[in-house]
Coordinates of C-alpha atoms in Angstrom, one line a residue:
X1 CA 51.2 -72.0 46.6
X2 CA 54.8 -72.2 45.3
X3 CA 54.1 -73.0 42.1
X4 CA 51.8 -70.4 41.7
X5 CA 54.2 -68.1 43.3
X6 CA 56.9 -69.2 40.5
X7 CA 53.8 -68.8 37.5
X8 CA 53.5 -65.3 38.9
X9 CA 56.9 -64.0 39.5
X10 CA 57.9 -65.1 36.0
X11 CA 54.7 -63.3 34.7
X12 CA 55.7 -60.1 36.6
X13 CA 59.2 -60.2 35.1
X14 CA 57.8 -60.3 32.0
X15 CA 55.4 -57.8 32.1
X16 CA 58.6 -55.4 33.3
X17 CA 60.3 -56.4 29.9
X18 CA 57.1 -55.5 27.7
X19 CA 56.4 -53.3 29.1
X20 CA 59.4 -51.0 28.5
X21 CA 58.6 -52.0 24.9
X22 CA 55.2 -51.0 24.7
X23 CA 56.5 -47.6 26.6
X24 CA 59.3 -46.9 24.2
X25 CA 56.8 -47.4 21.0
X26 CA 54.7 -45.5 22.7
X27 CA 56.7 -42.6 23.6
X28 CA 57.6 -42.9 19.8
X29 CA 53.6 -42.6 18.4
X30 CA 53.6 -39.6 21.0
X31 CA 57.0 -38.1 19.0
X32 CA 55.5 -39.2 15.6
X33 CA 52.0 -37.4 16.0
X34 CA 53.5 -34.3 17.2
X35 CA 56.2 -33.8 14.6
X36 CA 54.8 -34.8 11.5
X37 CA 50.7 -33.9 11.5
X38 CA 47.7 -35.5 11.0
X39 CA 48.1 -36.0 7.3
X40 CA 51.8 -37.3 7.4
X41 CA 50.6 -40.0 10.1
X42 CA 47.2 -41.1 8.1
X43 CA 50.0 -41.7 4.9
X44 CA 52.4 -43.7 6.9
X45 CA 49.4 -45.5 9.5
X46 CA 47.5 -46.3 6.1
X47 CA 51.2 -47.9 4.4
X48 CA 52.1 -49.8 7.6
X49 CA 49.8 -52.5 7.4
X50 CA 51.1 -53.3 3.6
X51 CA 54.4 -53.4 4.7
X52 CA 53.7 -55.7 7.4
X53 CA 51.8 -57.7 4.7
X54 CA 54.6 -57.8 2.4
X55 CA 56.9 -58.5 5.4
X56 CA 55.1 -62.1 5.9
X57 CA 54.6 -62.9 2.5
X58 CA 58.5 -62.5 2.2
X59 CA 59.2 -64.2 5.4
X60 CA 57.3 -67.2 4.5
X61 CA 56.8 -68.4 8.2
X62 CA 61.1 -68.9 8.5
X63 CA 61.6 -67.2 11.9
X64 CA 59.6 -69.6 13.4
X65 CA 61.0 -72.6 12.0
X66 CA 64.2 -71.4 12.8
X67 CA 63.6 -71.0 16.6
X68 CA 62.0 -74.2 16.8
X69 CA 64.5 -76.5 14.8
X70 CA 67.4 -74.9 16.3
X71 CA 65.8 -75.4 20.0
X72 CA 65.6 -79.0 18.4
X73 CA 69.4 -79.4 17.8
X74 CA 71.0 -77.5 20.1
X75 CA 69.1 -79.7 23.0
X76 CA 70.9 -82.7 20.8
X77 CA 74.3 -80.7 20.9
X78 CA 74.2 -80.6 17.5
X79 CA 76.0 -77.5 16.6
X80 CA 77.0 -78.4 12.9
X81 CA 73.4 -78.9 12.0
X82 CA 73.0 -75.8 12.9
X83 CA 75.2 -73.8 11.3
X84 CA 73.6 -75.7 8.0
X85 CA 70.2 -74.4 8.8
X86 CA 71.3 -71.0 9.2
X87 CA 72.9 -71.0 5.5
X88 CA 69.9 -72.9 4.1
X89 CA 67.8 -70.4 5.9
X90 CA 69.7 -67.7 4.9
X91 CA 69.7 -68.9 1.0
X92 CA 65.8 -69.4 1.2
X93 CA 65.2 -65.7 2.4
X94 CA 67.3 -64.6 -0.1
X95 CA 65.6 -66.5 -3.1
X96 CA 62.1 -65.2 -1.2
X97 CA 63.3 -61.5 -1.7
X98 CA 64.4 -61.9 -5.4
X99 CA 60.9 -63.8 -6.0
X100 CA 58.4 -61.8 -4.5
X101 CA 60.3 -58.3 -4.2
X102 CA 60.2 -56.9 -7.9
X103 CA 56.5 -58.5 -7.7
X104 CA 56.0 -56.3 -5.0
X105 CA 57.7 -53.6 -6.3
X106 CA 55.4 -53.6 -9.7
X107 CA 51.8 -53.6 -7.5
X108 CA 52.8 -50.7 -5.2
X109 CA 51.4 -48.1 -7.7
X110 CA 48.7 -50.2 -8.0
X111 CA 48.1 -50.4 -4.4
X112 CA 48.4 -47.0 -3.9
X113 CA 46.7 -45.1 -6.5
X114 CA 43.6 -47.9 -7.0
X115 CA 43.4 -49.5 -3.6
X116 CA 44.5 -46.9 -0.9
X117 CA 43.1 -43.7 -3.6
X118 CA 46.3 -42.4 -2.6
X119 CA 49.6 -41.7 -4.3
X120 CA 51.4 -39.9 -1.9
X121 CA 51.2 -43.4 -0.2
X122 CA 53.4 -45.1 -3.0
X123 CA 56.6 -43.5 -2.0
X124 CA 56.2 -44.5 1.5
X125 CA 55.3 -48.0 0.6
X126 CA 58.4 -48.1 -1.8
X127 CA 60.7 -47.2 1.2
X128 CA 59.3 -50.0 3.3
X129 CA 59.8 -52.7 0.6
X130 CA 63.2 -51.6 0.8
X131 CA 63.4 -51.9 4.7
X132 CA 62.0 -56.0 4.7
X133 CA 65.4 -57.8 4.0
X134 CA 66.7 -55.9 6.8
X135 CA 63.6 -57.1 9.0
X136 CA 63.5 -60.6 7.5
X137 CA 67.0 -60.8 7.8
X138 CA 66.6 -59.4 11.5
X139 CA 63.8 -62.0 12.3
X140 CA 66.0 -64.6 11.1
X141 CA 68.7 -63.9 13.9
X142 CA 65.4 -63.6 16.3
X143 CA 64.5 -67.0 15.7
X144 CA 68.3 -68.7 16.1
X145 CA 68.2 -66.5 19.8
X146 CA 65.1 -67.7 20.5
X147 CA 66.0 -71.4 19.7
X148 CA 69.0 -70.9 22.3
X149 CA 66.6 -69.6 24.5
X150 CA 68.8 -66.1 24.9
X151 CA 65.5 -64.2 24.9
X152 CA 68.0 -61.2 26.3
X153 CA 69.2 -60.7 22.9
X154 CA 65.8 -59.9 21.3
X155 CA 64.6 -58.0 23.9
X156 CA 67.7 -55.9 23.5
X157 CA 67.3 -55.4 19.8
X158 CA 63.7 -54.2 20.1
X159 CA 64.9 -51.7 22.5
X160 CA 67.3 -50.3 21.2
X161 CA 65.3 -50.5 17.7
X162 CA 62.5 -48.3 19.8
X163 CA 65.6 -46.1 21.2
X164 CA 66.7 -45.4 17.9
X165 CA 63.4 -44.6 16.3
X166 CA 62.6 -42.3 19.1
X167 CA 65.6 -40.1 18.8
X168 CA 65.8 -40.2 14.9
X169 CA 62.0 -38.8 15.1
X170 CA 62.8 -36.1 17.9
X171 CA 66.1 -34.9 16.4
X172 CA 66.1 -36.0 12.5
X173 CA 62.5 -35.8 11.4
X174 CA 62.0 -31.6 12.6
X175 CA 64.4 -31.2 9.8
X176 CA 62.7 -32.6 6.6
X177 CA 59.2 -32.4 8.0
X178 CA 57.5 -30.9 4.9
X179 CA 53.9 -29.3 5.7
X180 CA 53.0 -28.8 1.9
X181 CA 53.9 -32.5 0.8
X182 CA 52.6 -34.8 4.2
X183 CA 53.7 -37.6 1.4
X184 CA 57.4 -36.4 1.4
X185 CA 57.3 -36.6 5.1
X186 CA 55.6 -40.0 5.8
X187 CA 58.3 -41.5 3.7
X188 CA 60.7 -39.6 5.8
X189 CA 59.7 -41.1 8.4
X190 CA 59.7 -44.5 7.0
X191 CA 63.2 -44.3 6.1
X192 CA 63.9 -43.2 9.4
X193 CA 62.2 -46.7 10.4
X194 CA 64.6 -48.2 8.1
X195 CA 67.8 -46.7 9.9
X196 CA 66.6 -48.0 13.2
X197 CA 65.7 -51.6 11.7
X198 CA 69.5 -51.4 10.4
X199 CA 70.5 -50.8 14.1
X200 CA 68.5 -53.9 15.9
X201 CA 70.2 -55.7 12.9
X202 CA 73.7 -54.7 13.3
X203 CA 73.4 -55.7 17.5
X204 CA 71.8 -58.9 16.3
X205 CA 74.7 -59.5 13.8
X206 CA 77.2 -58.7 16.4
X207 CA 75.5 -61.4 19.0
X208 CA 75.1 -64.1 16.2
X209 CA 79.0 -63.9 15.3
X210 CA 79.8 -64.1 19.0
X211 CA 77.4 -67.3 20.0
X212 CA 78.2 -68.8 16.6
X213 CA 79.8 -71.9 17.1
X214 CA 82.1 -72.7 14.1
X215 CA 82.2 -76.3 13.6
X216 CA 85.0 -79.2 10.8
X217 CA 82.0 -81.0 10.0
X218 CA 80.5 -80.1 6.9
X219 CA 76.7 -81.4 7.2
X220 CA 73.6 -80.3 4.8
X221 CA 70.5 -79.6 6.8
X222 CA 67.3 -80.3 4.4
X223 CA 64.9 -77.7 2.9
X224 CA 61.6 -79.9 3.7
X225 CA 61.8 -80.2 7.1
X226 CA 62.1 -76.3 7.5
X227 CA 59.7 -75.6 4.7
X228 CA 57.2 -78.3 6.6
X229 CA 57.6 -76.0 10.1
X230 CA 57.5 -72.9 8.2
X231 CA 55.2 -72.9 5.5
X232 CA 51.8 -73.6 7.8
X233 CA 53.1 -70.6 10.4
X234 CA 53.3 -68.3 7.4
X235 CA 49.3 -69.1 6.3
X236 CA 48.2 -68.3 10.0
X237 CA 50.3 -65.4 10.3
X238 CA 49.5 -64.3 6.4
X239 CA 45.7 -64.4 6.8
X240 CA 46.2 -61.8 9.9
X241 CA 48.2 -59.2 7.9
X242 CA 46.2 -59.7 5.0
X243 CA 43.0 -58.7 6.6
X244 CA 45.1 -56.0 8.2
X245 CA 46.1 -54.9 5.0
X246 CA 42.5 -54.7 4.0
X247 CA 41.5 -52.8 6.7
X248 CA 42.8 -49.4 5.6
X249 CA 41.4 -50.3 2.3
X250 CA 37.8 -50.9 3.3
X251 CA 37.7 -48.1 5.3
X252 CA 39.1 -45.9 2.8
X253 CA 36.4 -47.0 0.4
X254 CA 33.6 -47.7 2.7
X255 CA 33.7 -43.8 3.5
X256 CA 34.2 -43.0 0.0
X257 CA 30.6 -44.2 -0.8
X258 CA 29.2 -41.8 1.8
X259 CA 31.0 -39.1 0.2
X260 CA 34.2 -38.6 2.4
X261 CA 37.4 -38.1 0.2
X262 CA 40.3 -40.4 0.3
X263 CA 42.2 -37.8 1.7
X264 CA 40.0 -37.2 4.4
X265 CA 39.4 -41.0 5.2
X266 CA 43.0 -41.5 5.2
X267 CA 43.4 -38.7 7.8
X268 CA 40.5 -40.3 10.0
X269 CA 42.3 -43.6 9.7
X270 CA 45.7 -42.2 10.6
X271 CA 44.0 -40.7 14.0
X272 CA 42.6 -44.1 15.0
X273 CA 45.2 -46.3 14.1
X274 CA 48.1 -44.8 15.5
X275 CA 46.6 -42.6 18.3
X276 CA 43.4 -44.1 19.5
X277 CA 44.0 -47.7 19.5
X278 CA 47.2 -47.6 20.7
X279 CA 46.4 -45.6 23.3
X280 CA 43.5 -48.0 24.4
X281 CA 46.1 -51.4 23.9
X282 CA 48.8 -49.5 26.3
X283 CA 48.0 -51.6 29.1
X284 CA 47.9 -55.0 27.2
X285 CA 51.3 -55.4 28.4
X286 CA 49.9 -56.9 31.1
X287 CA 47.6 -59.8 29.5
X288 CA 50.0 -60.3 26.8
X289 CA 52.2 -60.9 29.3
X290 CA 50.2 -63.4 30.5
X291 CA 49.8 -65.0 27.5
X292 CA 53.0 -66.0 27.1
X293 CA 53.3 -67.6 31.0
X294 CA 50.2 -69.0 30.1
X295 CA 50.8 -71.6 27.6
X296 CA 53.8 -73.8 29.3
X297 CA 51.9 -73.2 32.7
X298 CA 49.2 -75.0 31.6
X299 CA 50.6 -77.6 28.9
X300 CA 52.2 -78.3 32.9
X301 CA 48.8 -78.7 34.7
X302 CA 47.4 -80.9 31.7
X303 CA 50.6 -83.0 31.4
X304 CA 50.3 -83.6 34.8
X305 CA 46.9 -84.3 35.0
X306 CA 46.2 -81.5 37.9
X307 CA 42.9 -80.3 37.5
X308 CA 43.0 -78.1 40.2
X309 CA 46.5 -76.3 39.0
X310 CA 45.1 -76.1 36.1
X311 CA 41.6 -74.3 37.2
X312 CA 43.6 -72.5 39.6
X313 CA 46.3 -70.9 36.7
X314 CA 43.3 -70.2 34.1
X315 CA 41.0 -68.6 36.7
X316 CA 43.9 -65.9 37.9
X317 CA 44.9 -64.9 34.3
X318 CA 41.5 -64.3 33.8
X319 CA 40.9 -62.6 36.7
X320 CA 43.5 -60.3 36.2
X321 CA 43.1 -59.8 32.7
X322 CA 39.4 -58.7 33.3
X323 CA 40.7 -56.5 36.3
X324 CA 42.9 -54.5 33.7
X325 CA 40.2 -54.0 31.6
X326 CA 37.9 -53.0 33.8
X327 CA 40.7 -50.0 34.5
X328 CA 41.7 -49.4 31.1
X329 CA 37.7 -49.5 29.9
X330 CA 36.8 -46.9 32.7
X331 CA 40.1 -44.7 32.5
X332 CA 40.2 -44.1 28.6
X333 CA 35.9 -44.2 28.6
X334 CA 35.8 -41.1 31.3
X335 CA 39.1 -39.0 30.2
X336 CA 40.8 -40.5 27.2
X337 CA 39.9 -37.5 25.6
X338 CA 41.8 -35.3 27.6
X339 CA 44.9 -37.9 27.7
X340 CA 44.4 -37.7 23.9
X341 CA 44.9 -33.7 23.7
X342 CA 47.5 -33.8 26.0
X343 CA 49.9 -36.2 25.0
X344 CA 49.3 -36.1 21.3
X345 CA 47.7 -32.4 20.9
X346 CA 45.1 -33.8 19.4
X347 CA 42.1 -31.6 19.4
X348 CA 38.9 -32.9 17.4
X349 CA 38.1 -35.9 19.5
X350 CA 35.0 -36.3 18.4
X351 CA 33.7 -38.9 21.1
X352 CA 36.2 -42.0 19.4
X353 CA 37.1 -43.1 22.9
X354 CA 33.6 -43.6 23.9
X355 CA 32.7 -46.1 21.3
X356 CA 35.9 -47.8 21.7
X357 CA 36.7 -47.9 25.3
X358 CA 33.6 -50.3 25.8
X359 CA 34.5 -52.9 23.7
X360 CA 38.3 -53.0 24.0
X361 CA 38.0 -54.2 27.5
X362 CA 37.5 -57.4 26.0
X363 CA 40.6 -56.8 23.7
X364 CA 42.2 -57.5 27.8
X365 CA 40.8 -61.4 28.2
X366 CA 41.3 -62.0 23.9
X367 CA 45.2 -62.6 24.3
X368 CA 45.2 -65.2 27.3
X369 CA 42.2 -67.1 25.9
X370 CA 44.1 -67.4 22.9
X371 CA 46.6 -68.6 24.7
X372 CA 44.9 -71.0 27.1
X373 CA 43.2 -72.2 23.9
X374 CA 46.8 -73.1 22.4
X375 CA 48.1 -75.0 26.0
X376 CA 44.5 -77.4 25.7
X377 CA 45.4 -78.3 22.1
X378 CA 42.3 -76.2 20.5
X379 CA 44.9 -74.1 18.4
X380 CA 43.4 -74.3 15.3
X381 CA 39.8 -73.4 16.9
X382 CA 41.5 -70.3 18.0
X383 CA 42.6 -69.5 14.7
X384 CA 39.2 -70.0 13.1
X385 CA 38.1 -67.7 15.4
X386 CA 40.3 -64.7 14.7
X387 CA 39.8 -64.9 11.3
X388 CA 35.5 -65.1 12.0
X389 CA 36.9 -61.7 13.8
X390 CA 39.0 -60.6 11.3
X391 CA 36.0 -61.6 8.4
X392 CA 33.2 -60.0 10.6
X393 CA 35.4 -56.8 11.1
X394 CA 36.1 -56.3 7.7
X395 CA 32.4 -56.6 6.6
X396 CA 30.5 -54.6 9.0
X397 CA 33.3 -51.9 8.6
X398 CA 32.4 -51.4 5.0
X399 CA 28.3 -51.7 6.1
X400 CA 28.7 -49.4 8.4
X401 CA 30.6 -47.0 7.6
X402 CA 29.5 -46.5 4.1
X403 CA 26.2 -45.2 5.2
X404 CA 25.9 -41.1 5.3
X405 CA 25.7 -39.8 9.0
X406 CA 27.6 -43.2 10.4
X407 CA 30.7 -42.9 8.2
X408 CA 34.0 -43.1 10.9
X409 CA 32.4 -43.9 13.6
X410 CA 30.4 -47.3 11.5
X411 CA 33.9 -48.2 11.4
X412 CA 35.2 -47.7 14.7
X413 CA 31.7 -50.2 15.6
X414 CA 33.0 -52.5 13.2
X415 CA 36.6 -52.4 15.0
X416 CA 34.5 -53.3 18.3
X417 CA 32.3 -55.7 16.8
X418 CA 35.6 -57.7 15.5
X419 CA 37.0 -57.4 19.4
X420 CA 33.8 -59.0 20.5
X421 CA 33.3 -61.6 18.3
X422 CA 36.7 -63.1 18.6
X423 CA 36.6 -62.8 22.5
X424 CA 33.2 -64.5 22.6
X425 CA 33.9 -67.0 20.2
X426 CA 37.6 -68.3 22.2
X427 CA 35.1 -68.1 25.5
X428 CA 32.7 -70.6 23.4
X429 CA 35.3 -72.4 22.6
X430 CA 37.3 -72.6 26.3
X431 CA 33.9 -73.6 27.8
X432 CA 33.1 -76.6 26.0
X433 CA 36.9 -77.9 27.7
X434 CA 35.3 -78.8 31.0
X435 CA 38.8 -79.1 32.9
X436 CA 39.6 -75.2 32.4
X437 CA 36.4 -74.8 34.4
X438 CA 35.6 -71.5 33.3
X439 CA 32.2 -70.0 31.6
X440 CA 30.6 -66.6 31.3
X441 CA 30.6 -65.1 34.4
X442 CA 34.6 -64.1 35.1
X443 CA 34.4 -61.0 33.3
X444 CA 30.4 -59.8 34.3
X445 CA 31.3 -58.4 37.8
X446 CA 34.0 -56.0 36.1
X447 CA 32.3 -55.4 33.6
X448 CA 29.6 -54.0 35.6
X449 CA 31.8 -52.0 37.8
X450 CA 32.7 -50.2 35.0
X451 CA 29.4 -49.6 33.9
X452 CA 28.8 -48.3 37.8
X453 CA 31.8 -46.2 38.1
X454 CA 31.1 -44.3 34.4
X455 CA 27.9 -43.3 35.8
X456 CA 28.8 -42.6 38.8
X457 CA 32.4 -40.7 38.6
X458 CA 31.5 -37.2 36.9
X459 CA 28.0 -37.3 39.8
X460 CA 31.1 -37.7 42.6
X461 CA 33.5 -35.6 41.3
X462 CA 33.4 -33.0 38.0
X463 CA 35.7 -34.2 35.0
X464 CA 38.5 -32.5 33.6
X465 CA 38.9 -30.1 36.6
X466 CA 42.4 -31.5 37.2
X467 CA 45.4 -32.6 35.5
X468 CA 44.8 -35.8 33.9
X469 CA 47.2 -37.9 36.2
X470 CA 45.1 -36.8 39.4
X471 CA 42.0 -36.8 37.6
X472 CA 42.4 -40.4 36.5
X473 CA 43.9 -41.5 40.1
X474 CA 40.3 -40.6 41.7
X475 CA 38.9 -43.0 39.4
X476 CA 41.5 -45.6 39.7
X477 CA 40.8 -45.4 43.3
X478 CA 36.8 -45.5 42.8
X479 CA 37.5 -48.7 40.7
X480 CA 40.0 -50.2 42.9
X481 CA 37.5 -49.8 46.1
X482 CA 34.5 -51.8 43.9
X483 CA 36.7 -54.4 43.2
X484 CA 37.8 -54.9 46.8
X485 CA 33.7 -54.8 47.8
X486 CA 32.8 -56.9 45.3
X487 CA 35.2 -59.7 46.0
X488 CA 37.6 -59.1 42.8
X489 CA 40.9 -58.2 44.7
X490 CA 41.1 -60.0 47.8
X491 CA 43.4 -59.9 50.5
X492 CA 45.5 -63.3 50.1
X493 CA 46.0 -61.1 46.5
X494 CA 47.8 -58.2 48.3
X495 CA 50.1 -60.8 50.6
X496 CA 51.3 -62.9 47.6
X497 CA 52.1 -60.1 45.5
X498 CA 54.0 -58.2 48.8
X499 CA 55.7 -61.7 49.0
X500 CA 56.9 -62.3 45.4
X501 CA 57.5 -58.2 45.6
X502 CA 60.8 -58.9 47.9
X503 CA 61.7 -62.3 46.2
X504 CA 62.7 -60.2 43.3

């Protein structure tokens, strides 16, 4: 019982620390909708997953060899080492941006004009190319932190990165917001992405100058063994922005073959992407949280050959995990609509949140699989498996949503379908490893309650006919009451969170 006190006080802590993230970029979204317009957000939402794109290929997998060589040297006390990996690092990222930048540079009309049907989009997407040395150089100092294991600094710079985005959108971007060019103001608010990038830079500058430990002895760190930590992160991580990059594209085009114009697909792409499914992911904080606990909690069980800690660890995350979908699934299913139009005065709905509400609950248990999945040494299984999502995605999207009278809504399906083939393929995966001692059946109970309670809820009590706080706390307590019945929150739950509750 101790341990599992300690696995769940860490995971609480965490979940305070993302979730503050995931509240300040979403207070931010919120801002951002509001402010700019539909058309300025489907511009920027459409650019962002380019830039994120072009961000990796730049990158090259670094960050990541950074933090895990320098956790390497510095448990060896080997300080001069690692002042020699920072300039090689530093020297590699530099030739990255000279190689691939003005390649970059020359495909962004391309991109733009050809791929995304879009030119407006080219000016945005030449503003972010100009924001990646500040990132890579940013994830750089996130990697030497995290190799210290002074997580406190890159928590910091995200938030005050989120901080700064939020008031340069509330107090800059009212003043160049340009209704006639949406273009003109997506880019605005790209460059106002770039200022707050500058600022997480500048405090992890600061930080890296004060830890630094300067050092007589001139050593030369390598390039292979960096390249050889590096170089296979960047293809994983690649292959998910890549199909991410895609994503706007297919969409863009799928629609265009049932006769929506790029304009109008790009619209509908900005509403999902940046108000929909963020919405719906709010709560992940609490899975991905998990997620992170997960992996040394049960490389621990399995090193220690403790089947029962093991079962014990992999059956609560899940448990959890389900139990915030089942909330999230329900809330956003029965009133995400209403939360929609009053947070981000967004009006034409259109029934989004009821295709994707049902699906995403599995979105909860993907992040914790994929973690559990990386602790049992089944990491490149995993991996196959979000790309089968990513592949799948991609092609019913454009199936879907190409035919007249589907269109959008094809490829919100095709979003779903991707959730739920990755999910089900990790659980395929997680229940051929007999010592995790898990199957089908951890997610069917709340799953079913939600089913239950959307039927049930609007019979009980009319929607809509309060504010959406109080209107979503009856349901939260209709859900919370069928989980207690049907075994899902127990009492011994309730004491050991009241317990860890006054620890911390």
């Amino acid at each position: 019982m101790a341990e599992l006190s300690t696995f769940l006080r860490g995971t609480m802590v965490l979940m305070g620390a993302v979730f503050l993230s995931k509240l300040f970029g979403f207070v931010f979204r919120i801002q951002f909708v509001r402010i700019a317009g539909e058309e300025a957000v489907g511009i920027y939402s459409a650019a962002y997953p380019a830039f994120i794109f072009f961000l990796s290929l730049i990158q090259l997998g670094l960050p990541i060899a950074v933090a895990k060589i320098t956790a390497e040297l510095y448990a060896g006390k080997k300080h001069a080492e690692i002042q020699s990996l920072m300039r090689k690092v530093w020297k590699l990222t530099w030739l990255s941006i000279f190689i691939f930048g003005p390649l970059l540079f020359f495909t962004i009309p391309y991109i733009a004009t050809s791929l995304l049907e879009n030119a407006n989009i080219s000016t945005t997407l030449y503003i972010g190319l100009f924001t990646i040395p500040i990132a890579a150089f940013g994830g750089i100092l996130k990697g030497y932190f995290q190799g210290l294991a002074k997580v406190e600094e890159t928590a910091w710079s995200q938030l005050i990165e989120q901080f700064f985005r939020i008031a340069l959108i509330t107090w800059l971007l009212p003043y160049v917001v340009n209704q006639s060019s949406p273009g003109a103001t997506a880019a605005a608010a790209m460059s106002l992405a770039l200022l707050a990038e500058l600022a997480s830079f500048l405090y992890l500058w600061y930080k890296y100058k004060r830890v630094k430990q300067t050092t007589e002895k001139v050593v030369t760190y390598p390039t292979t063994p960096i390249l050889e930590v590096a170089l296979p992160s960047a293809g994983s991580r690649l292959f998910g922005s890549f199909t991410w990059f895609l994503e706007p594209i297919v969409f863009i085009k799928a629609l265009a073959v049932a006769g929506v114009t790029a304009v109008a697909a790009t619209n509908l792409y900005g509403m999902i992407s940046a108000v929909y499914i963020p919405l719906l992911l709010f709560p992940a904080f609490i899975p991905y949280a998990l997620s992170i606990v997960l992996v040394p909690a049960v490389s621990d069980a399995r090193a220690r050959s403790n089947r029962a800690m093991l079962q014990e660890r992999v059956s609560l995350a899940m448990r959890v995990s389900a139990i915030t979908g089942c909330f999230a699934a329900t809330i956003f299913y029965l009133h995400g609509e209403h939360i929609v139009r009053v947070l981000f005065h967004v009006t034409e709905g259109k029934g989004y949140m009821q295709l994707l509400a049902p699906v995403f609950f599995f979105y909860y248990i993907q992040s914790p699989l994929h973690a559990i999945l990386q602790a049992m040494h089944e990491a490149k299984a995993a991996m196959m498996n979000s790309i089968y999502g990513g592949l799948g995605k991609l092609f019913v999207m454009f199936v879907l949503a190409s035919q007249a009278g589907i269109e959008e809504k094809g490829a919100i399906l095709a979003i779903g379908f991707g959730v739920c083939l990755t999910s089900f393929l990790h659980m395929a995966t997680l229940r051929q490893k007999k010592e995790a001692g898990i199957g089908f059946t951890f997610f069917a109970i709340p799953y079913l309650l939600f089913i239950i309670v959307t039927i049930l809820r609007p019979v009980i009590w009319p929607l809509a006919e309060m504010p959406w706080v109080a209107d979503s706390f009856v349901t939260s307590l209709m859900i919370f009451a069928g989980l207690i019945v049907f075994g899902q929150i127990r009492l011994t739950d309730i004491r050991l969170l009241r317990k860890l509750i006054k620890k911390t």
